[in-house]
Short mmCIF file of C-alpha atoms in Angstrom, two decimals:
data_model
loop_
_atom_site.label_atom_id
_atom_site.label_comp_id
_atom_site.label_asym_id
_atom_site.label_seq_id
_atom_site.Cartn_x
_atom_site.Cartn_y
_atom_site.Cartn_z
CA MET A 23 61.21 170.36 252.55
CA THR A 24 61.94 171.34 256.14
CA ALA A 25 65.64 170.75 256.73
CA THR A 26 67.42 174.00 255.88
CA GLU A 27 70.61 172.21 254.82
CA ALA A 28 68.87 169.47 252.84
CA PRO A 29 69.67 169.36 249.12
CA ALA A 30 67.18 170.83 246.67
CA VAL A 31 67.95 168.03 244.21
CA LEU A 32 68.92 164.39 244.70
CA THR A 33 70.08 162.16 241.84
CA ALA A 34 69.72 158.37 241.96
CA ARG A 35 69.74 155.37 239.69
CA ALA A 36 66.49 154.11 241.24
CA LEU A 37 63.88 154.75 243.94
CA LEU A 38 62.80 152.25 246.58
CA LEU A 39 59.32 153.01 247.87
CA ASP A 40 57.67 152.05 251.11
CA MET A 41 53.89 151.76 250.77
CA ASP A 42 51.85 152.56 253.91
CA GLY A 43 52.17 156.20 254.88
CA THR A 44 54.49 156.90 251.96
CA ILE A 45 52.42 156.45 248.80
CA VAL A 46 49.24 154.97 250.33
CA ASN A 47 47.42 156.50 253.29
CA SER A 48 46.08 153.48 255.16
CA ASP A 49 46.13 155.03 258.63
CA ALA A 50 42.39 154.50 259.14
CA VAL A 51 42.66 150.73 258.65
CA VAL A 52 45.89 150.42 260.62
CA GLU A 53 44.38 152.27 263.56
CA ARG A 54 41.18 150.17 263.50
CA CYS A 55 43.08 146.88 263.45
CA TRP A 56 45.65 147.81 266.08
CA ARG A 57 43.03 149.36 268.35
CA ARG A 58 41.33 145.96 268.42
CA PHE A 59 44.69 144.40 269.24
CA ALA A 60 45.29 146.91 272.05
CA ASP A 61 41.83 146.29 273.52
CA LYS A 62 42.25 142.52 273.29
CA HIS A 63 45.56 142.55 275.16
CA GLY A 64 44.85 145.41 277.56
CA LEU A 65 47.49 147.69 276.06
CA ASP A 66 47.53 151.46 275.76
CA PHE A 67 46.58 152.31 272.18
CA GLU A 68 48.94 155.29 271.94
CA ARG A 69 51.83 153.03 272.91
CA VAL A 70 50.72 150.45 270.35
CA ILE A 71 50.36 152.89 267.45
CA SER A 72 53.75 154.44 268.23
CA VAL A 73 55.39 151.04 267.62
CA VAL A 74 53.58 149.53 264.66
CA HIS A 75 54.32 151.86 261.73
CA GLY A 76 56.87 150.39 259.33
CA ARG A 77 57.26 147.00 261.00
CA GLN A 78 55.74 143.67 260.09
CA GLY A 79 52.94 142.80 262.50
CA TYR A 80 54.74 139.95 264.24
CA ALA A 81 57.72 142.24 264.92
CA SER A 82 55.45 144.89 266.43
CA MET A 83 53.79 142.24 268.59
CA ALA A 84 57.19 141.07 269.81
CA VAL A 85 57.95 144.62 271.01
CA LEU A 86 54.53 145.09 272.60
CA LEU A 87 54.27 141.61 274.16
CA PRO A 88 57.91 140.73 274.87
CA ASP A 89 57.13 137.68 276.99
CA ARG A 90 54.83 136.02 274.46
CA PRO A 91 56.20 133.14 272.34
CA MET A 92 56.94 134.15 268.75
CA GLU A 93 54.74 131.34 267.48
CA GLU A 94 51.75 133.18 268.93
CA ASN A 95 52.88 136.43 267.30
CA TYR A 96 53.14 134.74 263.91
CA ALA A 97 49.68 133.19 264.35
CA GLU A 98 47.98 136.44 265.38
CA ASN A 99 49.81 138.30 262.62
CA ARG A 100 48.29 135.95 260.03
CA GLU A 101 44.84 136.76 261.40
CA MET A 102 45.58 140.49 261.35
CA LEU A 103 46.88 140.39 257.77
CA ALA A 104 43.66 138.74 256.65
CA ALA A 105 41.58 141.36 258.46
CA GLU A 106 43.63 144.24 257.02
CA THR A 107 43.44 142.84 253.50
CA ALA A 108 39.65 142.66 253.71
CA ASP A 109 39.33 146.20 255.10
CA ILE A 110 40.02 148.91 252.51
CA ASP A 111 37.62 151.54 253.87
CA GLY A 112 39.45 154.86 253.93
CA VAL A 113 42.50 153.68 251.96
CA VAL A 114 43.52 156.58 249.69
CA PRO A 115 46.67 157.79 247.94
CA VAL A 116 49.03 160.07 249.80
CA GLY A 117 48.89 163.61 248.42
CA GLY A 118 50.69 163.77 245.08
CA ALA A 119 51.12 159.98 244.82
CA PRO A 120 49.19 159.45 241.55
CA ALA A 121 51.33 161.98 239.65
CA PHE A 122 54.48 160.76 241.40
CA MET A 123 53.86 157.14 240.37
CA ALA A 124 52.93 158.17 236.83
CA ALA A 125 56.22 160.05 236.52
CA LEU A 126 58.10 156.96 237.72
CA GLN A 127 56.40 154.58 235.29
CA ASP A 128 59.37 154.18 232.92
CA LEU A 129 62.11 154.79 235.49
CA PRO A 130 63.79 152.22 237.77
CA HIS A 131 61.88 151.74 241.01
CA ALA A 132 60.66 149.04 243.37
CA LEU A 133 58.15 148.70 246.19
CA VAL A 134 59.67 147.64 249.53
CA THR A 135 56.87 147.07 252.02
CA SER A 136 56.26 145.25 255.29
CA ALA A 137 52.87 144.17 253.91
CA ASP A 138 52.50 140.77 252.28
CA LEU A 139 51.64 140.62 248.59
CA ALA A 140 47.90 140.20 249.13
CA LEU A 141 47.70 143.22 251.44
CA ALA A 142 49.96 145.33 249.22
CA THR A 143 47.85 144.49 246.17
CA ALA A 144 44.59 145.31 247.98
CA ARG A 145 45.84 148.67 249.19
CA MET A 146 47.52 149.74 245.96
CA ASN A 147 44.32 148.88 244.07
CA ALA A 148 42.14 150.69 246.62
CA ALA A 149 44.33 153.80 246.29
CA GLY A 150 44.23 153.58 242.48
CA LEU A 151 48.02 153.29 242.20
CA PRO A 152 49.95 151.00 239.84
CA MET A 153 51.77 148.08 241.41
CA PRO A 154 55.49 148.29 240.58
CA ALA A 155 56.85 145.41 238.53
CA HIS A 156 59.66 145.01 241.07
CA ARG A 157 58.65 144.55 244.69
CA VAL A 158 59.89 143.21 248.00
CA THR A 159 57.02 142.16 250.27
CA ALA A 160 56.85 140.43 253.65
CA GLU A 161 57.23 137.00 252.03
CA SER A 162 60.56 138.07 250.48
CA VAL A 163 62.49 138.78 253.68
CA SER A 164 63.52 137.01 256.86
CA ALA A 165 63.72 140.17 258.98
CA SER A 166 61.36 143.13 259.40
CA LYS A 167 62.35 146.78 259.16
CA PRO A 168 64.36 148.37 260.83
CA ASP A 169 66.56 145.59 259.45
CA PRO A 170 67.89 146.75 256.04
CA GLU A 171 67.28 143.40 254.32
CA GLY A 172 64.24 144.58 252.35
CA PHE A 173 65.95 147.63 250.90
CA LEU A 174 69.11 145.69 250.08
CA LYS A 175 66.98 143.13 248.25
CA GLY A 176 65.22 145.94 246.40
CA ALA A 177 68.54 147.29 245.17
CA ALA A 178 69.64 143.79 244.16
CA LEU A 179 66.39 143.25 242.23
CA LEU A 180 67.24 146.32 240.18
CA GLY A 181 70.88 145.30 239.79
CA LEU A 182 72.16 148.39 241.60
CA ASP A 183 74.47 149.27 244.45
CA PRO A 184 72.67 150.48 247.60
CA ALA A 185 74.34 153.88 247.37
CA ASP A 186 72.71 154.42 243.96
CA CYS A 187 69.20 154.14 245.43
CA VAL A 188 67.03 156.65 247.27
CA VAL A 189 64.44 155.37 249.74
CA PHE A 190 61.04 156.98 250.33
CA GLU A 191 59.75 156.23 253.83
CA ASP A 192 57.42 157.59 256.52
CA SER A 193 58.27 155.62 259.67
CA GLY A 194 61.12 155.49 262.13
CA ALA A 195 61.68 151.80 261.47
CA GLY A 196 61.71 152.34 257.70
CA ILE A 197 64.02 155.35 257.79
CA ALA A 198 66.42 153.43 260.06
CA ALA A 199 66.33 150.51 257.60
CA GLY A 200 67.13 152.77 254.66
CA LYS A 201 70.03 154.38 256.49
CA ALA A 202 71.36 150.99 257.60
CA ALA A 203 71.29 149.90 253.95
CA GLY A 204 73.59 152.81 253.10
CA MET A 205 70.92 154.71 251.19
CA ARG A 206 69.73 158.29 251.20
CA VAL A 207 66.20 158.64 252.55
CA VAL A 208 63.34 160.99 251.69
CA GLY A 209 61.04 161.14 254.71
CA VAL A 210 57.37 161.61 253.80
CA GLY A 211 54.69 163.03 256.10
CA PRO A 212 54.58 164.34 259.65
CA ARG A 213 55.91 161.17 261.31
CA ALA A 214 59.12 161.20 259.30
CA ALA A 215 60.68 164.53 260.30
CA GLN A 216 61.84 163.45 263.75
CA TYR A 217 63.94 160.58 262.35
CA GLU A 218 66.36 162.83 260.44
CA PRO A 219 65.95 161.67 256.85
CA THR A 220 68.19 163.16 254.17
CA VAL A 221 65.24 165.27 253.00
CA HIS A 222 61.80 165.69 254.55
CA VAL A 223 58.61 166.50 252.63
CA MET A 224 55.05 166.73 253.88
CA ASP A 225 53.70 164.76 250.92
CA LEU A 226 54.60 163.83 247.36
CA ASP A 227 53.28 167.09 245.94
CA ASP A 228 56.61 168.49 247.21
CA VAL A 229 58.61 166.21 244.90
CA LYS A 230 59.11 166.53 241.15
CA ILE A 231 60.65 163.64 239.23
CA VAL A 232 62.83 164.42 236.23
CA ALA A 233 64.37 161.72 234.04
CA GLY A 234 68.07 162.32 233.53
CA ALA A 235 69.57 161.97 230.08
CA ASP A 236 71.69 159.08 231.34
CA GLY A 237 68.72 157.15 232.72
CA SER A 238 69.10 158.53 236.22
CA VAL A 239 66.26 159.84 238.36
CA GLU A 240 66.43 163.45 239.50
CA LEU A 241 64.34 164.42 242.53
CA HIS A 242 63.56 168.13 242.76
CA PHE A 243 62.15 169.32 246.08
CA LYS A 244 60.02 172.37 246.69
CA GLY A 245 61.60 174.79 249.10
#
């Protein structure tokens, strides 16, 4: 935990978890796929990779190729999703994720990811992590992060008010979405610190989950 004024404990009714960069480290695949995209379109890779984290592919393409018709973005995104789903080389759990997910097993939580269900399933399996019973994937929403729709749907799936949920996210787009949904946000990993989450941790080893007597979820952060 890096923010000196951040709380040492957060209490929630449920957790809403991003996948890529938050519980699954898929950076190797993401970089391979988007490097091909950058080369194909003559774009600077560093510019591309600074945009893509947290967003659905078509939304990233719309930022990177603003003059291209959205129909072409949707079409190329379908091709990219298929390529990403087939490529699991280097997909591993984020530090502490196996114990974190095991501790959450019987507590309210949902996955809220910009991946579609096929890609989410492939990556969770490759990382050896259990797929949450409740999930919001790309097929479930009409707008990509940083729009809050996904997190609001996650709260609704669990029958909870947004303010009762804590989001775990790694990207600027995801942290903005969580804040826009009226939720507290735990930023995970080096990318997250600059976006001013409620609490920042380097990985999930810095988080301990404790089940409250009333069914709540207590998050204890290492100082």
